[in-house]
Structure formats: structure tokens, C-alpha cells
Amino acid sequence: MPTFKITVAYDGTDFVGWQRQAAGVSIQGLLEDAARELDERDVAVIGAGRTDAGVHALAQVAAFTLTRRISAGTVVRALNARLPDTVRVAAAEEVPASFHPQFDARRKTYRYRIWNGDVLPPFERRYAWHVPGTLDVGAMQRAARLLEGEHDFAAFQATGSDVATTVRRIFQSRIADCGLRIDCGFPTAGPESAIRNESAIRNPQSAMLVYDVVGDGFLRHMVRAIAGTLVEVGRGRQPAEWMSSVVQSRERGRAGRSAPAAGLFLVRVDYE
């Protein structure tokens, strides 16, 4: 009974999120339906984590076990033949049966994209948050860096969440100014491509801002809440140092509102 680790990319706009639900189409549900056809039995597909409705992924990781012997290449072709074009299995590999995509993960990288121009290009409406008006990107960059390290991130957790601990370690929290390069920060580019531009001087015509955050785990809506809080700083409503007081408060009401799901991408899951 081979166990496969798969890497999945998807446009989350039209789905209820990763997790199978009673109503609506989910990524997990689509994969399980496809695997059922492949193995002629119910197959449980376990993901590295849940993405919410409307959130995208470049490299979500999942795993499942089949009863039939099949090659990794055949798994990719067979699943993609049964999935919609907005969901693609990019790679597959056979792994030990003990592999768990969630519990074995060491770090995850998320990206949030903000279009800071007067007019949102129509082809960006599904993949960025439109925030018109002047933003102080330097202040946003300073605020983002204050999140690096181990902290209690309860202030950025969705109301009603139930987890054992809200302490997480953030290895990198950076925001970059990409100017009018609409390709910058799109998930086809790695996270380092945006971070290299972090110190760029802001051009008055600049539009695309990219927030990259790497951590050992994330709470529900955490990245979106951080993005909303960074925009509060960028708009001058709060100083950069306010970010630290929000973290220390552990109160969701002290942080900014959650940014829309459309701008969020799961970029990568690392296991070493």
C-alpha cells in the first residue's frame, strides 16, 4: 500500500477552502473524489494545513495511501485528469507510511499581495487586496520586522478558534515594494524575489506591495490579520511600534481588520 506525498497548486477563488465541508466545493473534497476513482475506494487525503475560502496555494502539500501499486508519475497524470483546471497536482513522490504532511512540517511560507494604486487592474482582482491612497511602506516594513521571533499571536487569531497554544515562531516577516511590476510577488516567483526588493525606494507610481512571512505554524486568519494591521500602520493611523503593543495585548480587537482572502497565497511548506 504505497503512500504518496503530493504538491498541489490551486486558485482558491471559487472554493470553500481546503477542508471538505457539508456544502460547497473544497480542494480536499476534489482530491478525495479523484483518488476514489483512481483506487476504486474511499481515500483520505490529509493536507499540511487548511486554507480558507478564497485563499490560493502554489505548493500545498498533502498525502494519501492507495491499495494499488502505481508510479508517482501516474498519480500526477491520473489526478489531474480528474481535477478542474483551477487545481493542479504539480508533483508526487512515494514516502514512508509514517509521513504526516501537517505534523512533519517545519515551516510554512505565506504571501499577501496588496495593490496600492488608484485603479485595480481587472486581472488582479482575484489575487490582491486593493488599497488606494498613500501608504508609508517604510513604517510597514519596520512594523513587519517586529513580528520576527517567538511570540503569542492571540491578537491575530480568528474569533472562536480553539487551539492548544497561540505561541508561534516567525522566522521572517518582510514587506517589499515592487512598483509597477505586477509580476513581482506573484506565486510563480519564490519568496526571496520579493524580499530582495525590500529596501527599494518607493516610487510615486508604485502599486504592488508584497508581504512574505515564514513561520513554524500559523493561526486561523493570522496572516490576513497581520496584513490588515500593517495597512493601518501604512495609512498613518498607528506608528510602527504599535505592532508590538498589539502582540502583547493578546486581544483580537486591538489589531487591524482581517484583509480579504483574495490576496493570500500559501507559497511553500518545508520539511527539513
mmCIF file with all atom_site columns, N, CA and C in Angstrom, residues 135-189:
data_model
loop_
_atom_site.group_PDB
_atom_site.id
_atom_site.type_symbol
_atom_site.label_atom_id
_atom_site.label_alt_id
_atom_site.label_comp_id
_atom_site.label_asym_id
_atom_site.label_entity_id
_atom_site.label_seq_id
_atom_site.pdbx_PDB_ins_code
_atom_site.Cartn_x
_atom_site.Cartn_y
_atom_site.Cartn_z
_atom_site.occupancy
_atom_site.B_iso_or_equiv
_atom_site.pdbx_formal_charge
_atom_site.auth_seq_id
_atom_site.auth_comp_id
_atom_site.auth_asym_id
_atom_site.auth_atom_id
_atom_site.pdbx_PDB_model_num
ATOM 1   N N  . LEU A 1 135 ? 0.497   54.986 1.173   1.00 0.00 ? 135 LEU A N  1
ATOM 2   C CA . LEU A 1 135 ? 0.914   54.131 2.278   1.00 0.00 ? 135 LEU A CA 1
ATOM 3   C C  . LEU A 1 135 ? 2.382   54.402 2.604   1.00 0.00 ? 135 LEU A C  1
ATOM 4   N N  . ASP A 1 136 ? 2.691   54.467 3.885   1.00 0.00 ? 136 ASP A N  1
ATOM 5   C CA . ASP A 1 136 ? 4.071   54.636 4.338   1.00 0.00 ? 136 ASP A CA 1
ATOM 6   C C  . ASP A 1 136 ? 4.691   53.239 4.406   1.00 0.00 ? 136 ASP A C  1
ATOM 7   N N  . VAL A 1 137 ? 5.346   52.842 3.323   1.00 0.00 ? 137 VAL A N  1
ATOM 8   C CA . VAL A 1 137 ? 5.887   51.493 3.237   1.00 0.00 ? 137 VAL A CA 1
ATOM 9   C C  . VAL A 1 137 ? 7.033   51.289 4.220   1.00 0.00 ? 137 VAL A C  1
ATOM 10  N N  . GLY A 1 138 ? 7.818   52.325 4.465   1.00 0.00 ? 138 GLY A N  1
ATOM 11  C CA . GLY A 1 138 ? 8.909   52.212 5.429   1.00 0.00 ? 138 GLY A CA 1
ATOM 12  C C  . GLY A 1 138 ? 8.388   51.854 6.812   1.00 0.00 ? 138 GLY A C  1
ATOM 13  N N  . ALA A 1 139 ? 7.310   52.496 7.228   1.00 0.00 ? 139 ALA A N  1
ATOM 14  C CA . ALA A 1 139 ? 6.712   52.186 8.529   1.00 0.00 ? 139 ALA A CA 1
ATOM 15  C C  . ALA A 1 139 ? 6.164   50.764 8.540   1.00 0.00 ? 139 ALA A C  1
ATOM 16  N N  . MET A 1 140 ? 5.570   50.338 7.430   1.00 0.00 ? 140 MET A N  1
ATOM 17  C CA . MET A 1 140 ? 5.054   48.976 7.343   1.00 0.00 ? 140 MET A CA 1
ATOM 18  C C  . MET A 1 140 ? 6.190   47.955 7.447   1.00 0.00 ? 140 MET A C  1
ATOM 19  N N  . GLN A 1 141 ? 7.316   48.266 6.820   1.00 0.00 ? 141 GLN A N  1
ATOM 20  C CA . GLN A 1 141 ? 8.465   47.364 6.886   1.00 0.00 ? 141 GLN A CA 1
ATOM 21  C C  . GLN A 1 141 ? 8.990   47.250 8.316   1.00 0.00 ? 141 GLN A C  1
ATOM 22  N N  . ARG A 1 142 ? 9.058   48.373 9.031   1.00 0.00 ? 142 ARG A N  1
ATOM 23  C CA . ARG A 1 142 ? 9.529   48.328 10.415  1.00 0.00 ? 142 ARG A CA 1
ATOM 24  C C  . ARG A 1 142 ? 8.556   47.545 11.297  1.00 0.00 ? 142 ARG A C  1
ATOM 25  N N  . ALA A 1 143 ? 7.268   47.735 11.078  1.00 0.00 ? 143 ALA A N  1
ATOM 26  C CA . ALA A 1 143 ? 6.262   47.025 11.860  1.00 0.00 ? 143 ALA A CA 1
ATOM 27  C C  . ALA A 1 143 ? 6.329   45.522 11.593  1.00 0.00 ? 143 ALA A C  1
ATOM 28  N N  . ALA A 1 144 ? 6.515   45.146 10.340  1.00 0.00 ? 144 ALA A N  1
ATOM 29  C CA . ALA A 1 144 ? 6.571   43.726 9.981   1.00 0.00 ? 144 ALA A CA 1
ATOM 30  C C  . ALA A 1 144 ? 7.723   43.025 10.686  1.00 0.00 ? 144 ALA A C  1
ATOM 31  N N  . ARG A 1 145 ? 8.865   43.677 10.751  1.00 0.00 ? 145 ARG A N  1
ATOM 32  C CA . ARG A 1 145 ? 10.032  43.058 11.380  1.00 0.00 ? 145 ARG A CA 1
ATOM 33  C C  . ARG A 1 145 ? 9.836   42.819 12.874  1.00 0.00 ? 145 ARG A C  1
ATOM 34  N N  . LEU A 1 146 ? 8.970   43.574 13.516  1.00 0.00 ? 146 LEU A N  1
ATOM 35  C CA . LEU A 1 146 ? 8.721   43.406 14.951  1.00 0.00 ? 146 LEU A CA 1
ATOM 36  C C  . LEU A 1 146 ? 8.036   42.089 15.270  1.00 0.00 ? 146 LEU A C  1
ATOM 37  N N  . LEU A 1 147 ? 7.520   41.416 14.264  1.00 0.00 ? 147 LEU A N  1
ATOM 38  C CA . LEU A 1 147 ? 6.846   40.141 14.475  1.00 0.00 ? 147 LEU A CA 1
ATOM 39  C C  . LEU A 1 147 ? 7.808   38.959 14.449  1.00 0.00 ? 147 LEU A C  1
ATOM 40  N N  . GLU A 1 148 ? 9.048   39.190 14.035  1.00 0.00 ? 148 GLU A N  1
ATOM 41  C CA . GLU A 1 148 ? 10.001  38.091 13.960  1.00 0.00 ? 148 GLU A CA 1
ATOM 42  C C  . GLU A 1 148 ? 10.381  37.609 15.352  1.00 0.00 ? 148 GLU A C  1
ATOM 43  N N  . GLY A 1 149 ? 10.556  36.306 15.488  1.00 0.00 ? 149 GLY A N  1
ATOM 44  C CA . GLY A 1 149 ? 10.845  35.710 16.779  1.00 0.00 ? 149 GLY A CA 1
ATOM 45  C C  . GLY A 1 149 ? 9.651   34.926 17.300  1.00 0.00 ? 149 GLY A C  1
ATOM 46  N N  . GLU A 1 150 ? 9.754   34.441 18.525  1.00 0.00 ? 150 GLU A N  1
ATOM 47  C CA . GLU A 1 150 ? 8.670   33.669 19.139  1.00 0.00 ? 150 GLU A CA 1
ATOM 48  C C  . GLU A 1 150 ? 7.778   34.592 19.961  1.00 0.00 ? 150 GLU A C  1
ATOM 49  N N  . HIS A 1 151 ? 6.485   34.587 19.637  1.00 0.00 ? 151 HIS A N  1
ATOM 50  C CA . HIS A 1 151 ? 5.523   35.448 20.325  1.00 0.00 ? 151 HIS A CA 1
ATOM 51  C C  . HIS A 1 151 ? 4.197   34.715 20.484  1.00 0.00 ? 151 HIS A C  1
ATOM 52  N N  . ASP A 1 152 ? 3.368   35.249 21.354  1.00 0.00 ? 152 ASP A N  1
ATOM 53  C CA . ASP A 1 152 ? 1.990   34.793 21.457  1.00 0.00 ? 152 ASP A CA 1
ATOM 54  C C  . ASP A 1 152 ? 1.169   35.634 20.487  1.00 0.00 ? 152 ASP A C  1
ATOM 55  N N  . PHE A 1 153 ? 0.617   35.000 19.455  1.00 0.00 ? 153 PHE A N  1
ATOM 56  C CA . PHE A 1 153 ? -0.081  35.719 18.394  1.00 0.00 ? 153 PHE A CA 1
ATOM 57  C C  . PHE A 1 153 ? -1.603  35.671 18.549  1.00 0.00 ? 153 PHE A C  1
ATOM 58  N N  . ALA A 1 154 ? -2.086  35.585 19.782  1.00 0.00 ? 154 ALA A N  1
ATOM 59  C CA . ALA A 1 154 ? -3.526  35.518 20.024  1.00 0.00 ? 154 ALA A CA 1
ATOM 60  C C  . ALA A 1 154 ? -4.257  36.719 19.430  1.00 0.00 ? 154 ALA A C  1
ATOM 61  N N  . ALA A 1 155 ? -3.607  37.882 19.357  1.00 0.00 ? 155 ALA A N  1
ATOM 62  C CA . ALA A 1 155 ? -4.247  39.091 18.833  1.00 0.00 ? 155 ALA A CA 1
ATOM 63  C C  . ALA A 1 155 ? -4.553  38.982 17.348  1.00 0.00 ? 155 ALA A C  1
ATOM 64  N N  . PHE A 1 156 ? -3.940  38.007 16.678  1.00 0.00 ? 156 PHE A N  1
ATOM 65  C CA . PHE A 1 156 ? -4.151  37.856 15.241  1.00 0.00 ? 156 PHE A CA 1
ATOM 66  C C  . PHE A 1 156 ? -4.918  36.574 14.903  1.00 0.00 ? 156 PHE A C  1
ATOM 67  N N  . GLN A 1 157 ? -5.560  36.008 15.890  1.00 0.00 ? 157 GLN A N  1
ATOM 68  C CA . GLN A 1 157 ? -6.296  34.767 15.693  1.00 0.00 ? 157 GLN A CA 1
ATOM 69  C C  . GLN A 1 157 ? -7.776  35.042 15.478  1.00 0.00 ? 157 GLN A C  1
ATOM 70  N N  . ALA A 1 158 ? -8.392  34.303 14.575  1.00 0.00 ? 158 ALA A N  1
ATOM 71  C CA . ALA A 1 158 ? -9.817  34.467 14.312  1.00 0.00 ? 158 ALA A CA 1
ATOM 72  C C  . ALA A 1 158 ? -10.623 34.188 15.578  1.00 0.00 ? 158 ALA A C  1
ATOM 73  N N  . THR A 1 159 ? -11.641 34.993 15.806  1.00 0.00 ? 159 THR A N  1
ATOM 74  C CA . THR A 1 159 ? -12.501 34.815 16.964  1.00 0.00 ? 159 THR A CA 1
ATOM 75  C C  . THR A 1 159 ? -13.148 33.434 16.932  1.00 0.00 ? 159 THR A C  1
ATOM 76  N N  . GLY A 1 160 ? -13.154 32.792 18.094  1.00 0.00 ? 160 GLY A N  1
ATOM 77  C CA . GLY A 1 160 ? -13.789 31.486 18.188  1.00 0.00 ? 160 GLY A CA 1
ATOM 78  C C  . GLY A 1 160 ? -12.868 30.317 17.904  1.00 0.00 ? 160 GLY A C  1
ATOM 79  N N  . SER A 1 161 ? -11.607 30.578 17.602  1.00 0.00 ? 161 SER A N  1
ATOM 80  C CA . SER A 1 161 ? -10.663 29.486 17.329  1.00 0.00 ? 161 SER A CA 1
ATOM 81  C C  . SER A 1 161 ? -10.338 28.739 18.617  1.00 0.00 ? 161 SER A C  1
ATOM 82  N N  . ASP A 1 162 ? -10.052 27.465 18.482  1.00 0.00 ? 162 ASP A N  1
ATOM 83  C CA . ASP A 1 162 ? -9.742  26.627 19.638  1.00 0.00 ? 162 ASP A CA 1
ATOM 84  C C  . ASP A 1 162 ? -8.464  25.858 19.353  1.00 0.00 ? 162 ASP A C  1
ATOM 85  N N  . VAL A 1 163 ? -7.339  26.348 19.888  1.00 0.00 ? 163 VAL A N  1
ATOM 86  C CA . VAL A 1 163 ? -6.045  25.684 19.700  1.00 0.00 ? 163 VAL A CA 1
ATOM 87  C C  . VAL A 1 163 ? -5.370  25.532 21.054  1.00 0.00 ? 163 VAL A C  1
ATOM 88  N N  . ALA A 1 164 ? -4.442  24.593 21.133  1.00 0.00 ? 164 ALA A N  1
ATOM 89  C CA . ALA A 1 164 ? -3.775  24.315 22.400  1.00 0.00 ? 164 ALA A CA 1
ATOM 90  C C  . ALA A 1 164 ? -2.909  25.486 22.845  1.00 0.00 ? 164 ALA A C  1
ATOM 91  N N  . THR A 1 165 ? -2.241  26.133 21.900  1.00 0.00 ? 165 THR A N  1
ATOM 92  C CA . THR A 1 165 ? -1.401  27.290 22.209  1.00 0.00 ? 165 THR A CA 1
ATOM 93  C C  . THR A 1 165 ? -1.413  28.259 21.040  1.00 0.00 ? 165 THR A C  1
ATOM 94  N N  . THR A 1 166 ? -1.320  29.542 21.340  1.00 0.00 ? 166 THR A N  1
ATOM 95  C CA . THR A 1 166 ? -1.278  30.569 20.298  1.00 0.00 ? 166 THR A CA 1
ATOM 96  C C  . THR A 1 166 ? 0.140   31.105 20.105  1.00 0.00 ? 166 THR A C  1
ATOM 97  N N  . VAL A 1 167 ? 1.126   30.432 20.698  1.00 0.00 ? 167 VAL A N  1
ATOM 98  C CA . VAL A 1 167 ? 2.527   30.821 20.535  1.00 0.00 ? 167 VAL A CA 1
ATOM 99  C C  . VAL A 1 167 ? 3.063   30.231 19.232  1.00 0.00 ? 167 VAL A C  1
ATOM 100 N N  . ARG A 1 168 ? 3.684   31.074 18.443  1.00 0.00 ? 168 ARG A N  1
ATOM 101 C CA . ARG A 1 168 ? 4.288   30.647 17.185  1.00 0.00 ? 168 ARG A CA 1
ATOM 102 C C  . ARG A 1 168 ? 5.637   31.344 17.016  1.00 0.00 ? 168 ARG A C  1
ATOM 103 N N  . ARG A 1 169 ? 6.511   30.732 16.199  1.00 0.00 ? 169 ARG A N  1
ATOM 104 C CA . ARG A 1 169 ? 7.807   31.357 15.880  1.00 0.00 ? 169 ARG A CA 1
ATOM 105 C C  . ARG A 1 169 ? 7.782   31.832 14.439  1.00 0.00 ? 169 ARG A C  1
ATOM 106 N N  . ILE A 1 170 ? 8.082   33.117 14.241  1.00 0.00 ? 170 ILE A N  1
ATOM 107 C CA . ILE A 1 170 ? 8.163   33.702 12.913  1.00 0.00 ? 170 ILE A CA 1
ATOM 108 C C  . ILE A 1 170 ? 9.631   33.890 12.566  1.00 0.00 ? 170 ILE A C  1
ATOM 109 N N  . PHE A 1 171 ? 10.073  33.222 11.519  1.00 0.00 ? 171 PHE A N  1
ATOM 110 C CA . PHE A 1 171 ? 11.472  33.288 11.106  1.00 0.00 ? 171 PHE A CA 1
ATOM 111 C C  . PHE A 1 171 ? 11.745  34.521 10.252  1.00 0.00 ? 171 PHE A C  1
ATOM 112 N N  . GLN A 1 172 ? 10.758  34.945 9.486   1.00 0.00 ? 172 GLN A N  1
ATOM 113 C CA . GLN A 1 172 ? 10.947  36.096 8.601   1.00 0.00 ? 172 GLN A CA 1
ATOM 114 C C  . GLN A 1 172 ? 9.610   36.769 8.351   1.00 0.00 ? 172 GLN A C  1
ATOM 115 N N  . SER A 1 173 ? 9.599   38.086 8.481   1.00 0.00 ? 173 SER A N  1
ATOM 116 C CA . SER A 1 173 ? 8.384   38.882 8.270   1.00 0.00 ? 173 SER A CA 1
ATOM 117 C C  . SER A 1 173 ? 8.811   40.158 7.562   1.00 0.00 ? 173 SER A C  1
ATOM 118 N N  . ARG A 1 174 ? 8.581   40.217 6.243   1.00 0.00 ? 174 ARG A N  1
ATOM 119 C CA . ARG A 1 174 ? 9.094   41.326 5.440   1.00 0.00 ? 174 ARG A CA 1
ATOM 120 C C  . ARG A 1 174 ? 8.038   41.794 4.443   1.00 0.00 ? 174 ARG A C  1
ATOM 121 N N  . ILE A 1 175 ? 8.074   43.085 4.150   1.00 0.00 ? 175 ILE A N  1
ATOM 122 C CA . ILE A 1 175 ? 7.189   43.623 3.119   1.00 0.00 ? 175 ILE A CA 1
ATOM 123 C C  . ILE A 1 175 ? 8.035   44.350 2.090   1.00 0.00 ? 175 ILE A C  1
ATOM 124 N N  . ALA A 1 176 ? 7.771   44.087 0.830   1.00 0.00 ? 176 ALA A N  1
ATOM 125 C CA . ALA A 1 176 ? 8.564   44.636 -0.260  1.00 0.00 ? 176 ALA A CA 1
ATOM 126 C C  . ALA A 1 176 ? 7.711   45.494 -1.170  1.00 0.00 ? 176 ALA A C  1
ATOM 127 N N  . ASP A 1 177 ? 8.345   46.518 -1.765  1.00 0.00 ? 177 ASP A N  1
ATOM 128 C CA . ASP A 1 177 ? 7.701   47.409 -2.726  1.00 0.00 ? 177 ASP A CA 1
ATOM 129 C C  . ASP A 1 177 ? 8.145   46.998 -4.118  1.00 0.00 ? 177 ASP A C  1
ATOM 130 N N  . CYS A 1 178 ? 7.209   46.532 -4.915  1.00 0.00 ? 178 CYS A N  1
ATOM 131 C CA . CYS A 1 178 ? 7.542   46.046 -6.254  1.00 0.00 ? 178 CYS A CA 1
ATOM 132 C C  . CYS A 1 178 ? 7.239   47.046 -7.354  1.00 0.00 ? 178 CYS A C  1
ATOM 133 N N  . GLY A 1 179 ? 6.738   48.206 -7.003  1.00 0.00 ? 179 GLY A N  1
ATOM 134 C CA . GLY A 1 179 ? 6.432   49.200 -8.019  1.00 0.00 ? 179 GLY A CA 1
ATOM 135 C C  . GLY A 1 179 ? 5.362   48.726 -8.970  1.00 0.00 ? 179 GLY A C  1
ATOM 136 N N  . LEU A 1 180 ? 5.523   49.054 -10.244 1.00 0.00 ? 180 LEU A N  1
ATOM 137 C CA . LEU A 1 180 ? 4.534   48.689 -11.252 1.00 0.00 ? 180 LEU A CA 1
ATOM 138 C C  . LEU A 1 180 ? 4.778   47.306 -11.838 1.00 0.00 ? 180 LEU A C  1
ATOM 139 N N  . ARG A 1 181 ? 5.702   46.552 -11.285 1.00 0.00 ? 181 ARG A N  1
ATOM 140 C CA . ARG A 1 181 ? 5.958   45.198 -11.764 1.00 0.00 ? 181 ARG A CA 1
ATOM 141 C C  . ARG A 1 181 ? 4.868   44.277 -11.227 1.00 0.00 ? 181 ARG A C  1
ATOM 142 N N  . ILE A 1 182 ? 3.825   44.097 -11.986 1.00 0.00 ? 182 ILE A N  1
ATOM 143 C CA . ILE A 1 182 ? 2.702   43.303 -11.499 1.00 0.00 ? 182 ILE A CA 1
ATOM 144 C C  . ILE A 1 182 ? 3.076   41.835 -11.340 1.00 0.00 ? 182 ILE A C  1
ATOM 145 N N  . ASP A 1 183 ? 4.170   41.393 -11.985 1.00 0.00 ? 183 ASP A N  1
ATOM 146 C CA . ASP A 1 183 ? 4.581   40.005 -11.828 1.00 0.00 ? 183 ASP A CA 1
ATOM 147 C C  . ASP A 1 183 ? 5.279   39.786 -10.498 1.00 0.00 ? 183 ASP A C  1
ATOM 148 N N  . CYS A 1 184 ? 5.827   40.850 -9.899  1.00 0.00 ? 184 CYS A N  1
ATOM 149 C CA . CYS A 1 184 ? 6.559   40.714 -8.643  1.00 0.00 ? 184 CYS A CA 1
ATOM 150 C C  . CYS A 1 184 ? 5.606   40.243 -7.555  1.00 0.00 ? 184 CYS A C  1
ATOM 151 N N  . GLY A 1 185 ? 6.008   39.221 -6.862  1.00 0.00 ? 185 GLY A N  1
ATOM 152 C CA . GLY A 1 185 ? 5.172   38.731 -5.781  1.00 0.00 ? 185 GLY A CA 1
ATOM 153 C C  . GLY A 1 185 ? 4.108   37.765 -6.212  1.00 0.00 ? 185 GLY A C  1
ATOM 154 N N  . PHE A 1 186 ? 3.966   37.553 -7.530  1.00 0.00 ? 186 PHE A N  1
ATOM 155 C CA . PHE A 1 186 ? 3.016   36.536 -7.943  1.00 0.00 ? 186 PHE A CA 1
ATOM 156 C C  . PHE A 1 186 ? 3.640   35.189 -7.621  1.00 0.00 ? 186 PHE A C  1
ATOM 157 N N  . PRO A 1 187 ? 2.850   34.173 -7.324  1.00 0.00 ? 187 PRO A N  1
ATOM 158 C CA . PRO A 1 187 ? 3.406   32.943 -6.752  1.00 0.00 ? 187 PRO A CA 1
ATOM 159 C C  . PRO A 1 187 ? 4.379   32.195 -7.629  1.00 0.00 ? 187 PRO A C  1
ATOM 160 N N  . THR A 1 188 ? 4.505   32.527 -8.903  1.00 0.00 ? 188 THR A N  1
ATOM 161 C CA . THR A 1 188 ? 5.498   31.862 -9.736  1.00 0.00 ? 188 THR A CA 1
ATOM 162 C C  . THR A 1 188 ? 6.906   32.272 -9.352  1.00 0.00 ? 188 THR A C  1
ATOM 163 N N  . ALA A 1 189 ? 7.042   33.364 -8.593  1.00 0.00 ? 189 ALA A N  1
ATOM 164 C CA . ALA A 1 189 ? 8.353   33.797 -8.110  1.00 0.00 ? 189 ALA A CA 1
ATOM 165 C C  . ALA A 1 189 ? 8.510   33.363 -6.656  1.00 0.00 ? 189 ALA A C  1
#
